[in-house]
mmCIF file with all atom_site columns, C-alpha atoms in Angstrom:
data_model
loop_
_atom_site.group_PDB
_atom_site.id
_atom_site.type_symbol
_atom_site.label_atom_id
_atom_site.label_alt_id
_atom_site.label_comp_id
_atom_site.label_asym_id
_atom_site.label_entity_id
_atom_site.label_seq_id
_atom_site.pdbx_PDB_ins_code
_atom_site.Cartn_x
_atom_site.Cartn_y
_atom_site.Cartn_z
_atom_site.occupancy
_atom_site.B_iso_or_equiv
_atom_site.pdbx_formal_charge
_atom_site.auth_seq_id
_atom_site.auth_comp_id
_atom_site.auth_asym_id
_atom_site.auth_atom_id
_atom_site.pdbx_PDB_model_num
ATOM 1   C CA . UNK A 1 1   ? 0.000   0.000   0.000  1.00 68.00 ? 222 UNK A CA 1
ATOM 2   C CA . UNK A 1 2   ? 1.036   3.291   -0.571 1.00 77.00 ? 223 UNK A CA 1
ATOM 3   C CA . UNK A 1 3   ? 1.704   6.586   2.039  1.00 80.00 ? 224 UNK A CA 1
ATOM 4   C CA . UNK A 1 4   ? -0.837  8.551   -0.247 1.00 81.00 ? 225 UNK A CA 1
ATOM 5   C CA . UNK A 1 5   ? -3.385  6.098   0.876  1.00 84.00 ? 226 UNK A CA 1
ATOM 6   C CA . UNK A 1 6   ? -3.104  5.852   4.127  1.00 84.00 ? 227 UNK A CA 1
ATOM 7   C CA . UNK A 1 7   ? -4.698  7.893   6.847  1.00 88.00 ? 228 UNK A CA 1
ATOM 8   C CA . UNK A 1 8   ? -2.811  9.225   9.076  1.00 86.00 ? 229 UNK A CA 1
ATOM 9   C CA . UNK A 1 9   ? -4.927  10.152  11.652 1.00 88.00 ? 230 UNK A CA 1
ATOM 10  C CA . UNK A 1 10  ? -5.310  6.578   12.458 1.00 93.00 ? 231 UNK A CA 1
ATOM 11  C CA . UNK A 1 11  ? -1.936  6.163   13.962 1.00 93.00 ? 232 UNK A CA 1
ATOM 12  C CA . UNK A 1 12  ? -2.805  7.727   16.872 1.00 94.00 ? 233 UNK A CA 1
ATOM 13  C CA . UNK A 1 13  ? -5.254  5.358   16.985 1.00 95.00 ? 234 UNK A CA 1
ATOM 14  C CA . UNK A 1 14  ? -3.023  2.734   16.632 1.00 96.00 ? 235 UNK A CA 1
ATOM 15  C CA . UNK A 1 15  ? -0.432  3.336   19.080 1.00 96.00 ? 236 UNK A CA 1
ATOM 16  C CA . UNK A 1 16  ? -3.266  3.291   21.845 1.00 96.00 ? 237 UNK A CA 1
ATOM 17  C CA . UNK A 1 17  ? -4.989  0.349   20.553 1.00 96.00 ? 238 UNK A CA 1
ATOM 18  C CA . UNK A 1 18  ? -0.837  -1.619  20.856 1.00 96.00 ? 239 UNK A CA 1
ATOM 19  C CA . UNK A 1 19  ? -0.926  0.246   24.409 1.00 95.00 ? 240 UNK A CA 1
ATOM 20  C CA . UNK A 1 20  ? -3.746  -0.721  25.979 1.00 95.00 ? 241 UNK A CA 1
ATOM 21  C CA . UNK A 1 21  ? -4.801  -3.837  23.961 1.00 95.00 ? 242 UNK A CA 1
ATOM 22  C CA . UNK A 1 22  ? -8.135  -3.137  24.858 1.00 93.00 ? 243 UNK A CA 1
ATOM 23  C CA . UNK A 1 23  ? -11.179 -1.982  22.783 1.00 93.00 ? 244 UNK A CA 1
ATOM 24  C CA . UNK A 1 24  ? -12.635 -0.623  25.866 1.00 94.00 ? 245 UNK A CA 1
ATOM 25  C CA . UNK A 1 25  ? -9.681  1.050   26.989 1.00 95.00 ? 246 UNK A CA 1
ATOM 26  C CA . UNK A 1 26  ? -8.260  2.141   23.713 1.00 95.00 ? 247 UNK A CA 1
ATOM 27  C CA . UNK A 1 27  ? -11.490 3.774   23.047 1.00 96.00 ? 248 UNK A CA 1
ATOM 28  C CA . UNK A 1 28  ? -12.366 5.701   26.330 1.00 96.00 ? 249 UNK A CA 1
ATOM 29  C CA . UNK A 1 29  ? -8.548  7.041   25.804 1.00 95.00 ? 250 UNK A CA 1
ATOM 30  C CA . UNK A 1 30  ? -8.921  8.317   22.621 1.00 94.00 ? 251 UNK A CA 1
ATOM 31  C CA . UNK A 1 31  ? -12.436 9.822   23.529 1.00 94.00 ? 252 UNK A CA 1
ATOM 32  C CA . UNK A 1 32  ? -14.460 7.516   21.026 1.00 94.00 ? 253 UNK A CA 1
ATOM 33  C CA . UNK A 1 33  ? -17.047 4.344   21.499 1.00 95.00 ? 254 UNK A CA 1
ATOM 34  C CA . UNK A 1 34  ? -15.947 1.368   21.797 1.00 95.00 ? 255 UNK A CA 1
ATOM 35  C CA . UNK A 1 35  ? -17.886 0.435   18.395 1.00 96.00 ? 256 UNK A CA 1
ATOM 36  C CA . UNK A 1 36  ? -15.938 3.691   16.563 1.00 96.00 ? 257 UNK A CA 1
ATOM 37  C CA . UNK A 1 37  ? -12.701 1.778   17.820 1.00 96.00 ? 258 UNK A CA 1
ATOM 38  C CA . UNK A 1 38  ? -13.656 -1.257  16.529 1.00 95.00 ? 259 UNK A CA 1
ATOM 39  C CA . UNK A 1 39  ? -14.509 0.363   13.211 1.00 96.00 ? 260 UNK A CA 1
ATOM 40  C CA . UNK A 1 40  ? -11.102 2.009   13.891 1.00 96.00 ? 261 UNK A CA 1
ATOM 41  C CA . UNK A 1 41  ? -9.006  -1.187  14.103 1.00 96.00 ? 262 UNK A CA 1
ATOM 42  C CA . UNK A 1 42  ? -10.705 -2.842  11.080 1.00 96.00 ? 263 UNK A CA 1
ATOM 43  C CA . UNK A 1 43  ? -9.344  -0.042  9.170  1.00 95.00 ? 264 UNK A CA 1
ATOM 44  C CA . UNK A 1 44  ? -5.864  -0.375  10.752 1.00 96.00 ? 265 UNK A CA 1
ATOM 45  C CA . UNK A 1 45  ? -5.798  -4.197  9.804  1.00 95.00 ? 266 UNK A CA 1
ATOM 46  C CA . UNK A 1 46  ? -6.892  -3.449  6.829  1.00 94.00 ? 267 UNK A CA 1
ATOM 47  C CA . UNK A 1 47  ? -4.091  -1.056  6.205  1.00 93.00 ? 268 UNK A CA 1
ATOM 48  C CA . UNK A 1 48  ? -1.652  -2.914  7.465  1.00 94.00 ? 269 UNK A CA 1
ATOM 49  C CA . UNK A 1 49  ? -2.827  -6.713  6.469  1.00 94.00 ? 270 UNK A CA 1
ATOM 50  C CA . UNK A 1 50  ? -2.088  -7.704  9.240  1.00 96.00 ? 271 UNK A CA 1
ATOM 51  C CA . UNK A 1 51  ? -4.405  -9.036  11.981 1.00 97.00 ? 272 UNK A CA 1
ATOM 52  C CA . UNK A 1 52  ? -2.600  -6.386  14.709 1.00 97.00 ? 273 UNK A CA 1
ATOM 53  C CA . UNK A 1 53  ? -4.489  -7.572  17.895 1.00 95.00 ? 274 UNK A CA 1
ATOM 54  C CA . UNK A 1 54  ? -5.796  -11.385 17.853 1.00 95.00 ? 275 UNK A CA 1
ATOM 55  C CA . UNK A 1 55  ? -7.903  -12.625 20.920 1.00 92.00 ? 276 UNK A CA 1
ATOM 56  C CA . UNK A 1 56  ? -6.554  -14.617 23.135 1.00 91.00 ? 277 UNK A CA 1
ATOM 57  C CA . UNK A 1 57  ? -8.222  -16.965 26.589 1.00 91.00 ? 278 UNK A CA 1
ATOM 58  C CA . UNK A 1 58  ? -6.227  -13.889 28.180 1.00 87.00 ? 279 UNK A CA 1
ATOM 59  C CA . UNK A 1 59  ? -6.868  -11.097 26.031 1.00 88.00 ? 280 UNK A CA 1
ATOM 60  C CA . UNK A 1 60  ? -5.715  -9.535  23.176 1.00 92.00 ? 281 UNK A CA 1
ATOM 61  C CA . UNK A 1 61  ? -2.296  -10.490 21.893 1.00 95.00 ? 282 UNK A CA 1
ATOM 62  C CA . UNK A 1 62  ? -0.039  -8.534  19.618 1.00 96.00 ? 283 UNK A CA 1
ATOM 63  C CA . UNK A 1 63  ? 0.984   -10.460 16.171 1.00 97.00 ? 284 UNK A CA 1
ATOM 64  C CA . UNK A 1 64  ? 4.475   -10.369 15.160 1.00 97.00 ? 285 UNK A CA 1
ATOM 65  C CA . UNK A 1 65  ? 3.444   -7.458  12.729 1.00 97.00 ? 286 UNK A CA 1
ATOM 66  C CA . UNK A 1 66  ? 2.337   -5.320  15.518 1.00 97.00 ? 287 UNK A CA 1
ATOM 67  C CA . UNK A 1 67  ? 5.036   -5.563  17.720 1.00 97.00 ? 288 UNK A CA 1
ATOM 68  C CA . UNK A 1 68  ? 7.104   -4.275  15.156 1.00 97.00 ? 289 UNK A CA 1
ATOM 69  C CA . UNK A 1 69  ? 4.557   -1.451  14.131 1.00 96.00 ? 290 UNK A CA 1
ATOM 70  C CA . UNK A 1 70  ? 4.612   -0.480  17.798 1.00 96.00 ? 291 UNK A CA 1
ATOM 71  C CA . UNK A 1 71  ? 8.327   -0.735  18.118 1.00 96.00 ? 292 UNK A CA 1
ATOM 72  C CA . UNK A 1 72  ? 8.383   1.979   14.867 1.00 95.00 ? 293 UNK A CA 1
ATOM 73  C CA . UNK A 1 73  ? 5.506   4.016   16.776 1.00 95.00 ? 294 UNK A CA 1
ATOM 74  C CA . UNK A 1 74  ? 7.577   4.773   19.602 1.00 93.00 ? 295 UNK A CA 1
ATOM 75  C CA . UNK A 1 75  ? 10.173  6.137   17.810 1.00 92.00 ? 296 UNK A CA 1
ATOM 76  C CA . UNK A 1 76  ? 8.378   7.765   15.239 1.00 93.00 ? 297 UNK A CA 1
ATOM 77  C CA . UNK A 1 77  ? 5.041   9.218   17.061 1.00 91.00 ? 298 UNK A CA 1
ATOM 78  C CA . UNK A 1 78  ? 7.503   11.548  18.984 1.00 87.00 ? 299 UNK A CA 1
ATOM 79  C CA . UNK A 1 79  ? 9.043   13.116  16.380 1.00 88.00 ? 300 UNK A CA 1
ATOM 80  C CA . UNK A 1 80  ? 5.720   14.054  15.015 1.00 88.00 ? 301 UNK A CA 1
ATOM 81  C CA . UNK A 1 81  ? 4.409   15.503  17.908 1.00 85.00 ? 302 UNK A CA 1
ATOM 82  C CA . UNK A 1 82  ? 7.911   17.879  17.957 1.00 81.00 ? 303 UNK A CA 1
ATOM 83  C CA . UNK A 1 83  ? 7.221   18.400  14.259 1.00 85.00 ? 304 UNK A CA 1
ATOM 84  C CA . UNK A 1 84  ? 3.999   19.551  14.767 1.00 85.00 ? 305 UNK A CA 1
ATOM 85  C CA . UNK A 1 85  ? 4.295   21.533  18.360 1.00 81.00 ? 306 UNK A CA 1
ATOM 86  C CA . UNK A 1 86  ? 7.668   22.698  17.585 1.00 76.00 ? 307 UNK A CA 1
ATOM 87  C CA . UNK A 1 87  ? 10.253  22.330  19.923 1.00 72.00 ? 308 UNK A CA 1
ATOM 88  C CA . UNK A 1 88  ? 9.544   22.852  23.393 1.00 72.00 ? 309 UNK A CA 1
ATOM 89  C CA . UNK A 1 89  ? 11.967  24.147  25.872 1.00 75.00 ? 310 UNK A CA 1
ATOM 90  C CA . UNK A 1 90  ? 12.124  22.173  29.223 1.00 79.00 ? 311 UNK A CA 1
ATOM 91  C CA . UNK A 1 91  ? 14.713  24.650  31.217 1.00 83.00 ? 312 UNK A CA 1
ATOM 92  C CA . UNK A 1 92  ? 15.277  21.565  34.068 1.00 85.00 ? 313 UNK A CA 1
ATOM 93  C CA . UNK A 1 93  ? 17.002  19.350  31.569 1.00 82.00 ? 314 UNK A CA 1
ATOM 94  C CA . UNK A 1 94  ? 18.250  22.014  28.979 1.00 81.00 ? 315 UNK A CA 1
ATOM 95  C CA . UNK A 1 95  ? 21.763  21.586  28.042 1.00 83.00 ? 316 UNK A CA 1
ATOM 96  C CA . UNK A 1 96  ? 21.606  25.042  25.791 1.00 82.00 ? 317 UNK A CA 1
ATOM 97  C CA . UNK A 1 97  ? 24.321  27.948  26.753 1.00 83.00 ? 318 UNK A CA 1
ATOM 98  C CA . UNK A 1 98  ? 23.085  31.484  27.687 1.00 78.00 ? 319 UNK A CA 1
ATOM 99  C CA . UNK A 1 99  ? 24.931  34.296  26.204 1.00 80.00 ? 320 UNK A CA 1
ATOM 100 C CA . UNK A 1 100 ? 24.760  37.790  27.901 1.00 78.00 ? 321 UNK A CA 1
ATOM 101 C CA . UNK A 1 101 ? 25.895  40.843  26.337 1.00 81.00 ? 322 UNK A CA 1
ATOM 102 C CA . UNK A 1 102 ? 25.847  43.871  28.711 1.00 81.00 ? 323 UNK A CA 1
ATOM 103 C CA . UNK A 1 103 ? 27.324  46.732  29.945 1.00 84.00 ? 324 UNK A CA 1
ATOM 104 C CA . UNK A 1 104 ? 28.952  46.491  33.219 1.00 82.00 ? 325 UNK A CA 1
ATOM 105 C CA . UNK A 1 105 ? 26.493  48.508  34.840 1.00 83.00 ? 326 UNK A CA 1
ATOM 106 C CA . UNK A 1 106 ? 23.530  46.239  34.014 1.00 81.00 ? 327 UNK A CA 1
ATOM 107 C CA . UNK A 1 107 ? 25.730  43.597  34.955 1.00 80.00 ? 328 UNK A CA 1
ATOM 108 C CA . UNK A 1 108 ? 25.905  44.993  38.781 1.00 82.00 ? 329 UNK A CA 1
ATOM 109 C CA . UNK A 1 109 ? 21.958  45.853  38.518 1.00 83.00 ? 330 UNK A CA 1
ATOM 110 C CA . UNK A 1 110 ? 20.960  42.700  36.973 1.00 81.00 ? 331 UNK A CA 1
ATOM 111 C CA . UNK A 1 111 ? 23.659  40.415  36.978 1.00 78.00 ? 332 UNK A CA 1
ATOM 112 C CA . UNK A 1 112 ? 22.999  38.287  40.227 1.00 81.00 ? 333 UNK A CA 1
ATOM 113 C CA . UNK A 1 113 ? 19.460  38.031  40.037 1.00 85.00 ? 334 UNK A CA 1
ATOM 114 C CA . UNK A 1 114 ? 18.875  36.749  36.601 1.00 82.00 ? 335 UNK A CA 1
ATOM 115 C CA . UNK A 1 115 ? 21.690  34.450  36.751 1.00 80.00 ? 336 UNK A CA 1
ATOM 116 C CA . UNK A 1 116 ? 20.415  33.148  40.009 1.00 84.00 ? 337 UNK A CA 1
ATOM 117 C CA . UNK A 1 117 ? 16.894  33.058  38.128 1.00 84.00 ? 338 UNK A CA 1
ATOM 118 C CA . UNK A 1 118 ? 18.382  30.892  34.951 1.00 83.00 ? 339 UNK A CA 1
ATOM 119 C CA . UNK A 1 119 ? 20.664  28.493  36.506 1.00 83.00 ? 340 UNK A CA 1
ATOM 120 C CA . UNK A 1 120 ? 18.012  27.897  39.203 1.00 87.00 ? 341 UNK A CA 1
ATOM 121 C CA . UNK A 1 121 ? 15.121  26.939  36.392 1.00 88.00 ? 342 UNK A CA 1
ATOM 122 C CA . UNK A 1 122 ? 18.003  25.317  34.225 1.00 86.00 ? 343 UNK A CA 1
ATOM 123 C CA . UNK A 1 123 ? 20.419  23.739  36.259 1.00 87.00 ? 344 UNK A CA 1
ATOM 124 C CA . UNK A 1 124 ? 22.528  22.141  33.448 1.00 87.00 ? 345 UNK A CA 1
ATOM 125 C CA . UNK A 1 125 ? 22.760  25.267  31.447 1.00 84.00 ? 346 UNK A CA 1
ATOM 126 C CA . UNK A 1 126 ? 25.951  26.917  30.918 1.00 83.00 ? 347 UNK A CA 1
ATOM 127 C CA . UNK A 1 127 ? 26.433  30.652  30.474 1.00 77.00 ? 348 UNK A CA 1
ATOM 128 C CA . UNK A 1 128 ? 28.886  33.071  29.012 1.00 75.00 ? 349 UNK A CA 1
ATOM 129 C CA . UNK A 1 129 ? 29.028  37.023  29.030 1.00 73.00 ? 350 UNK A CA 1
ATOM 130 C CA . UNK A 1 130 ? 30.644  39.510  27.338 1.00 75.00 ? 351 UNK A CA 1
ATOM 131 C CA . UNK A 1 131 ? 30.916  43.349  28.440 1.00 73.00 ? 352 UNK A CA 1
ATOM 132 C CA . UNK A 1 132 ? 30.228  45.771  26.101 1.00 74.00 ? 353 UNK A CA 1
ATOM 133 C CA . UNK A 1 133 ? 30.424  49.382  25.956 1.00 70.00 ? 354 UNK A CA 1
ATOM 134 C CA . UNK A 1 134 ? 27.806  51.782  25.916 1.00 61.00 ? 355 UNK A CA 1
ATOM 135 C CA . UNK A 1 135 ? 27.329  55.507  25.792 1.00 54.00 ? 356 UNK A CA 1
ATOM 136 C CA . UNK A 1 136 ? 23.942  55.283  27.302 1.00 57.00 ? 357 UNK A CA 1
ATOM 137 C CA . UNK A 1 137 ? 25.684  53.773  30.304 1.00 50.00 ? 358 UNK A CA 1
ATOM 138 C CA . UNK A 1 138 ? 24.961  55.899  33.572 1.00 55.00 ? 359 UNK A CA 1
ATOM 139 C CA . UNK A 1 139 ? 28.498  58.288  34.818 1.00 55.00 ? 360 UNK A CA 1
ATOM 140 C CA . UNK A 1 140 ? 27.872  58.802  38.599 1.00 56.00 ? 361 UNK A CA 1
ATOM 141 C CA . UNK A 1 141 ? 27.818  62.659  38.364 1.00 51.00 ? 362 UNK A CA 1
ATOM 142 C CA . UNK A 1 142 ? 31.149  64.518  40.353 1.00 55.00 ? 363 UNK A CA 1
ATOM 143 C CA . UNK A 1 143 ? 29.855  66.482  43.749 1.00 53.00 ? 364 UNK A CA 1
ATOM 144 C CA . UNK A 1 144 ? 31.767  70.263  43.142 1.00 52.00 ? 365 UNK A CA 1
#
């Protein structure tokens, strides 16, 4: 079968149907009725001709096929969620540097407090800084 005829919306679908391995389950997750899911995986083994989920005295049981289709989900149901959302920046395990350019009066206003701010969201960030010059920067004004 090819991409341009599969829907995609069904893998979402599908990697909660591998999860739970429940109708019931699968369906409440994904907010549908238990007969829409059922409608649902008759597409997916349809799609994938494959029997995906095959009742067992214990259950439902995963065929070979669908291990490997859930294997492949993992990995690739991710990186479609970051393709979609965009990256999302998680300061407790960024690994990103911080780069300040300022002048070393903003550095003695702000300087202690916004570093304590970052490295105390972001632990594992690193930082750099770099003084620059300014002729906005305050002169403390001579008493006569």
């Amino acid at each position: 079968m090819q991409l341009e005829n599969v829907d995609l919306n069904l893998l979402k679908a599908l990697e909660i149907l591998l999860d739970e391995r429940h109708l019931g389950r699968a369906a409440a997750r994904s907010h549908l009725s238990q007969s829409a899911m059922s409608a649902t995986l008759t597409r997916l083994r349809a799609t994938f001709d494959d029997e995906l989920l095959v009742r067992t005295a214990h259950g439902y049981e995963l065929t070979l096929r669908a291990r490997t289709v859930r294997h492949e989900l993992a990995l690739l149901m991710p990186r479609l969620r970051t393709l979609v959302r965009g990256d999302e920046f998680v300061p407790e395990s960024s690994t990103d540097v911080v780069r300040i350019h300022c002048t070393d009066y903003m550095t003695r206003v702000l300087g202690a407090v916004l570093l304590g701010h970052v490295f105390g969201q972001a632990p594992a960030v690193s930082g750099s800084g770099r003084r620059t010059r300014s002729s906005r920067t305050p002169r403390r004004s001579r008493s006569p």
